[in-house]
């Protein structure tokens, strides 16, 4: 599919629009200490940023879904009340949104972050001025990335063939493939790094900074 056909641009949140690293990691460290788990290395801690928090605890500690949900509840209670707004917009991201809107693209957000937290964060940093709709995960992690992307496309009145998901991790790439939309990878976030081989069939390009997203779409 040619990039010129794209009409709907759907952003991931963590690592794509906002650097939420500090707030997320502070809440992860609190949860690990509160539940008495062994503190992992800094590299492992970084893997908690982006994916569903339940999945991160299951992968890191081998716990059951029930224990992972308990960890998620502890994490979310601390994160939502203490560190949610500890974030920084990436350099150039507002300018990108402004240019995309001027050129007639519809913008949306599809994130694995729980929806009420995501909306608080997005509204606080004024992304609601550019993006509509904005959707996130449910509390029990039933919705998958592709489901959230589908919700956005349906509300925009778009089609899969004219939509692209922009994200910084393989979770985003896989979600794009399963949703049947194109994908743009960014390497300034938490997951992908410059030079990585990104095995996503619907990949349109790789951006090292937000302004390059516009170049790829053009």
Tab-separated table of C-alpha atoms in Angstrom:
chain	number	residue	atom	x	y	z
A	1	UNK	CA	0.000	0.000	0.000
A	2	UNK	CA	1.370	3.400	-0.940
A	3	UNK	CA	1.920	5.913	1.812
A	4	UNK	CA	-0.018	8.503	-0.197
A	5	UNK	CA	-3.204	6.535	0.494
A	6	UNK	CA	-2.972	7.050	4.242
A	7	UNK	CA	-5.730	9.220	5.702
A	8	UNK	CA	-5.864	8.089	9.336
A	9	UNK	CA	-2.824	8.283	11.623
A	10	UNK	CA	-3.061	6.372	14.905
A	11	UNK	CA	-0.403	6.970	17.552
A	12	UNK	CA	0.753	4.772	20.373
A	13	UNK	CA	1.230	6.815	23.573
A	14	UNK	CA	4.159	5.637	25.733
A	15	UNK	CA	7.397	6.033	23.803
A	16	UNK	CA	5.692	7.600	20.794
A	17	UNK	CA	3.898	10.765	21.919
A	18	UNK	CA	5.224	11.031	25.469
A	19	UNK	CA	8.326	9.935	27.342
A	20	UNK	CA	6.553	8.412	30.350
A	21	UNK	CA	9.594	6.488	31.520
A	22	UNK	CA	10.079	8.065	34.954
A	23	UNK	CA	6.479	7.861	36.094
A	24	UNK	CA	6.034	4.265	34.942
A	25	UNK	CA	9.311	3.013	36.391
A	26	UNK	CA	8.696	4.687	39.766
A	27	UNK	CA	5.366	2.870	39.961
A	28	UNK	CA	6.898	-0.453	38.848
A	29	UNK	CA	9.629	-0.219	41.503
A	30	UNK	CA	7.027	0.599	44.162
A	31	UNK	CA	4.917	-2.417	43.130
A	32	UNK	CA	7.872	-4.818	43.168
A	33	UNK	CA	8.869	-3.682	46.657
A	34	UNK	CA	5.278	-3.699	47.925
A	35	UNK	CA	4.747	-7.304	46.776
A	36	UNK	CA	8.161	-8.522	47.916
A	37	UNK	CA	9.556	-9.542	44.534
A	38	UNK	CA	13.268	-9.499	43.746
A	39	UNK	CA	14.257	-6.247	42.050
A	40	UNK	CA	15.400	-6.987	38.456
A	41	UNK	CA	18.155	-5.237	36.542
A	42	UNK	CA	17.616	-1.810	35.014
A	43	UNK	CA	17.434	-3.415	31.567
A	44	UNK	CA	14.609	-5.705	32.667
A	45	UNK	CA	12.816	-2.832	34.397
A	46	UNK	CA	12.782	-0.944	31.089
A	47	UNK	CA	10.824	-3.791	29.481
A	48	UNK	CA	7.873	-2.911	31.746
A	49	UNK	CA	7.321	0.282	29.741
A	50	UNK	CA	4.742	-0.202	27.012
A	51	UNK	CA	3.287	-3.730	27.295
A	52	UNK	CA	0.304	-4.557	29.540
A	53	UNK	CA	1.575	-4.494	33.125
A	54	UNK	CA	0.113	-7.965	33.791
A	55	UNK	CA	2.132	-9.433	30.928
A	56	UNK	CA	5.333	-7.822	32.217
A	57	UNK	CA	4.930	-9.387	35.665
A	58	UNK	CA	4.090	-12.779	34.161
A	59	UNK	CA	7.121	-12.686	31.871
A	60	UNK	CA	9.548	-11.401	34.515
A	61	UNK	CA	8.416	-13.416	37.539
A	62	UNK	CA	6.496	-16.341	36.053
A	63	UNK	CA	3.444	-15.566	38.180
A	64	UNK	CA	-0.128	-16.618	37.497
A	65	UNK	CA	-2.684	-14.371	35.822
A	66	UNK	CA	-4.304	-13.812	39.209
A	67	UNK	CA	-1.056	-12.647	40.835
A	68	UNK	CA	-0.242	-10.555	37.791
A	69	UNK	CA	-3.622	-8.849	38.093
A	70	UNK	CA	-2.940	-8.159	41.774
A	71	UNK	CA	0.376	-6.571	40.777
A	72	UNK	CA	-1.439	-4.531	38.140
A	73	UNK	CA	-3.893	-3.247	40.723
A	74	UNK	CA	-1.067	-2.170	43.073
A	75	UNK	CA	0.810	-0.565	40.179
A	76	UNK	CA	-2.201	1.298	38.859
A	77	UNK	CA	-3.270	2.629	42.247
A	78	UNK	CA	0.186	4.131	42.822
A	79	UNK	CA	0.687	5.269	39.239
A	80	UNK	CA	-2.684	6.972	38.912
A	81	UNK	CA	-2.358	8.931	42.155
A	82	UNK	CA	1.400	9.597	42.386
A	83	UNK	CA	3.346	9.491	39.120
A	84	UNK	CA	0.935	9.510	36.159
A	85	UNK	CA	1.777	13.020	35.010
A	86	UNK	CA	5.554	12.537	35.218
A	87	UNK	CA	6.067	12.661	31.453
A	88	UNK	CA	7.629	14.763	28.697
A	89	UNK	CA	6.388	15.279	25.140
A	90	UNK	CA	9.025	14.266	22.590
A	91	UNK	CA	10.765	17.122	20.785
A	92	UNK	CA	8.859	17.985	17.636
A	93	UNK	CA	5.764	15.903	18.403
A	94	UNK	CA	3.375	18.868	18.645
A	95	UNK	CA	4.752	20.322	15.427
A	96	UNK	CA	4.187	16.958	13.749
A	97	UNK	CA	0.576	16.834	14.937
A	98	UNK	CA	-0.032	20.374	13.699
A	99	UNK	CA	1.398	19.569	10.264
A	100	UNK	CA	-0.614	16.377	9.966
A	101	UNK	CA	-3.837	18.172	10.836
A	102	UNK	CA	-3.078	20.956	8.339
A	103	UNK	CA	-2.605	18.329	5.632
A	104	UNK	CA	-5.986	16.758	6.329
A	105	UNK	CA	-5.038	13.619	8.242
A	106	UNK	CA	-7.332	12.340	10.970
A	107	UNK	CA	-5.387	11.627	14.183
A	108	UNK	CA	-6.127	9.139	16.944
A	109	UNK	CA	-4.432	7.390	19.872
A	110	UNK	CA	-4.498	3.647	20.578
A	111	UNK	CA	-2.576	2.666	23.697
A	112	UNK	CA	-2.179	-0.302	26.036
A	113	UNK	CA	-2.310	2.125	28.966
A	114	UNK	CA	-5.601	1.867	30.830
A	115	UNK	CA	-8.019	4.199	29.100
A	116	UNK	CA	-8.924	6.491	32.003
A	117	UNK	CA	-5.235	7.018	32.819
A	118	UNK	CA	-4.406	7.540	29.163
A	119	UNK	CA	-7.105	10.173	28.753
A	120	UNK	CA	-5.946	12.060	31.861
A	121	UNK	CA	-2.395	12.080	30.544
A	122	UNK	CA	-3.319	12.976	26.954
A	123	UNK	CA	-5.638	15.765	28.044
A	124	UNK	CA	-3.053	17.154	30.470
A	125	UNK	CA	-0.505	17.422	27.666
A	126	UNK	CA	-3.115	18.769	25.202
A	127	UNK	CA	-3.048	15.904	22.706
A	128	UNK	CA	-6.848	16.005	22.794
A	129	UNK	CA	-6.510	19.165	20.679
A	130	UNK	CA	-5.168	17.035	17.832
A	131	UNK	CA	-6.414	13.484	18.351
A	132	UNK	CA	-9.955	12.167	18.298
A	133	UNK	CA	-10.687	9.401	19.150
A	134	UNK	CA	-8.318	8.337	21.937
A	135	UNK	CA	-8.639	4.816	23.356
A	136	UNK	CA	-6.773	2.617	25.812
A	137	UNK	CA	-6.927	-0.748	27.523
A	138	UNK	CA	-9.553	-2.056	29.921
A	139	UNK	CA	-8.673	-2.897	33.528
A	140	UNK	CA	-8.600	-6.665	33.000
A	141	UNK	CA	-6.511	-6.470	29.808
A	142	UNK	CA	-9.153	-8.161	27.670
A	143	UNK	CA	-8.744	-5.714	24.779
A	144	UNK	CA	-5.677	-6.270	22.597
A	145	UNK	CA	-3.819	-3.652	20.588
A	146	UNK	CA	-5.630	-4.613	17.405
A	147	UNK	CA	-9.005	-4.213	19.140
A	148	UNK	CA	-8.086	-0.695	20.277
A	149	UNK	CA	-6.873	0.205	16.793
A	150	UNK	CA	-10.143	-1.103	15.328
A	151	UNK	CA	-12.129	1.063	17.743
A	152	UNK	CA	-10.258	4.141	16.555
A	153	UNK	CA	-10.714	3.354	12.864
A	154	UNK	CA	-14.425	2.721	13.309
A	155	UNK	CA	-14.942	6.006	15.160
A	156	UNK	CA	-12.995	7.928	12.518
A	157	UNK	CA	-15.127	6.379	9.792
A	158	UNK	CA	-11.951	5.134	8.157
A	159	UNK	CA	-10.793	1.910	6.590
A	160	UNK	CA	-7.893	-0.373	7.401
A	161	UNK	CA	-6.246	0.214	4.039
A	162	UNK	CA	-5.995	3.977	4.617
A	163	UNK	CA	-4.843	3.785	8.257
A	164	UNK	CA	-1.414	3.562	9.870
A	165	UNK	CA	-0.337	2.818	13.439
A	166	UNK	CA	2.797	4.549	14.730
A	167	UNK	CA	4.627	2.927	17.632
A	168	UNK	CA	7.930	2.197	19.309
A	169	UNK	CA	7.707	-1.522	20.158
A	170	UNK	CA	7.132	-4.881	18.535
A	171	UNK	CA	3.855	-5.044	20.478
A	172	UNK	CA	2.724	-2.126	18.311
A	173	UNK	CA	4.022	-3.736	15.134
A	174	UNK	CA	2.240	-6.991	15.889
A	175	UNK	CA	-0.934	-5.082	16.744
A	176	UNK	CA	-0.770	-3.266	13.419
A	177	UNK	CA	-0.388	-6.532	11.519
A	178	UNK	CA	-3.272	-8.188	13.365
A	179	UNK	CA	-5.449	-5.112	12.820
A	180	UNK	CA	-4.599	-5.120	9.109
A	181	UNK	CA	-3.167	-1.599	9.034
A	182	UNK	CA	0.169	-0.140	7.971
A	183	UNK	CA	2.896	0.511	10.534
A	184	UNK	CA	5.562	3.156	11.104
A	185	UNK	CA	8.218	2.320	13.689
A	186	UNK	CA	9.926	5.005	15.767
A	187	UNK	CA	13.344	4.511	17.338
A	188	UNK	CA	13.301	7.451	19.764
A	189	UNK	CA	11.038	5.651	22.257
A	190	UNK	CA	11.484	2.662	24.553
A	191	UNK	CA	11.577	-0.321	22.215
A	192	UNK	CA	13.050	-0.160	18.721
A	193	UNK	CA	16.588	1.139	18.257
A	194	UNK	CA	18.258	2.548	15.170
A	195	UNK	CA	19.543	-0.322	13.035
A	196	UNK	CA	17.080	-2.907	14.392
A	197	UNK	CA	15.574	-5.311	11.883
A	198	UNK	CA	11.848	-4.696	12.258
A	199	UNK	CA	9.945	-7.670	10.938
A	200	UNK	CA	6.512	-6.204	10.287
A	201	UNK	CA	5.033	-6.967	6.876
A	202	UNK	CA	3.047	-3.729	6.771
A	203	UNK	CA	6.033	-1.525	7.682
A	204	UNK	CA	6.042	1.792	5.795
A	205	UNK	CA	9.233	3.150	7.320
A	206	UNK	CA	11.299	3.888	10.415
A	207	UNK	CA	11.531	7.342	12.030
A	208	UNK	CA	14.437	8.423	14.239
A	209	UNK	CA	12.513	11.535	15.317
A	210	UNK	CA	8.922	12.783	14.974
A	211	UNK	CA	9.526	15.021	11.952
A	212	UNK	CA	10.608	11.981	9.922
A	213	UNK	CA	7.105	10.528	10.299
A	214	UNK	CA	5.864	13.287	8.008
A	215	UNK	CA	8.531	12.403	5.447
A	216	UNK	CA	7.453	8.760	5.467
A	217	UNK	CA	3.786	9.653	4.987
A	218	UNK	CA	4.690	11.966	2.120
